[in-house]
């Protein structure tokens, strides 16, 4: 089954999250669609929960420490306790704005496993890396954070080229497909691996991107803020 993840980033109050859930629920009555995951901000986890279990919850980040004197941080165990089954780890905004690199991301992955959260681990090259022909090298470097992550456990990797995120310029199905093949080769020891594409996915480009790239689904940012457009993507 294809997997569609709504990454709301720093958007939506609890009221807005509830409205989204009601609207998504109404649209799901029609049927279709794959497995649905919603990643709200921590404050809206409860409001975004579906009492009928038609979608599950992800958090967008976890601390690299299990607990302690870290004002403002949220642990993987807390996120699991708040209802999350998944955790986005290593989103490019975390890598860029919060300077998260291989070492800290490896620790976050370990915290997720301790809390039984399935990581949605993000990789992807910047425009500069792409222009310099370093896409493959970048992916090799980024998956190093997974070196100690147990290969038998389910894992989701999201290929999100940084130049495609929030720019309205998605990768081509060919480029996404090539990245998928490369990631699958790098992680050929994994027993339960799903690879998603993310970066300017819209209801318009989703069907061709999905079928042309062979991806297992999408991580959707901007177009996931509306239940109508997110469902249009997930049910296409
Ligand atoms: P976008 O974001 O769909 O708005 O490009 C994707 C992401 O950052 O996960």
Short mmCIF file of C-alpha atoms in Angstrom, two decimals, residues 102-103 105-107 109-110 113 121 139-152 155 186-187 189-190:
data_model
loop_
_atom_site.label_atom_id
_atom_site.label_comp_id
_atom_site.label_asym_id
_atom_site.label_seq_id
_atom_site.Cartn_x
_atom_site.Cartn_y
_atom_site.Cartn_z
CA UNK A 102 24.92 12.62 10.81
CA UNK A 103 25.89 12.23 14.46
CA UNK A 105 20.51 12.26 13.47
CA UNK A 106 21.89 8.81 14.33
CA UNK A 107 21.05 9.54 17.97
CA UNK A 109 17.02 7.44 15.12
CA UNK A 110 18.12 5.46 18.18
CA UNK A 113 13.62 2.90 18.06
CA UNK A 121 14.20 9.65 7.51
CA UNK A 139 22.83 10.43 -0.51
CA UNK A 140 25.71 8.11 0.44
CA UNK A 141 26.79 10.56 3.15
CA UNK A 142 23.27 11.10 4.49
CA UNK A 143 22.36 7.42 4.82
CA UNK A 144 25.43 6.96 7.03
CA UNK A 145 23.22 8.12 9.90
CA UNK A 146 21.36 4.81 9.47
CA UNK A 147 24.47 2.65 9.92
CA UNK A 148 23.53 1.51 13.44
CA UNK A 149 19.78 1.39 12.83
CA UNK A 150 18.54 -2.23 12.95
CA UNK A 151 17.97 -3.49 9.40
CA UNK A 152 15.12 -5.77 10.46
CA UNK A 155 11.99 2.15 7.87
CA UNK A 186 22.44 1.76 -0.44
CA UNK A 187 19.90 0.18 1.92
CA UNK A 189 20.02 -4.96 3.65
CA UNK A 190 16.74 -3.46 4.92
#
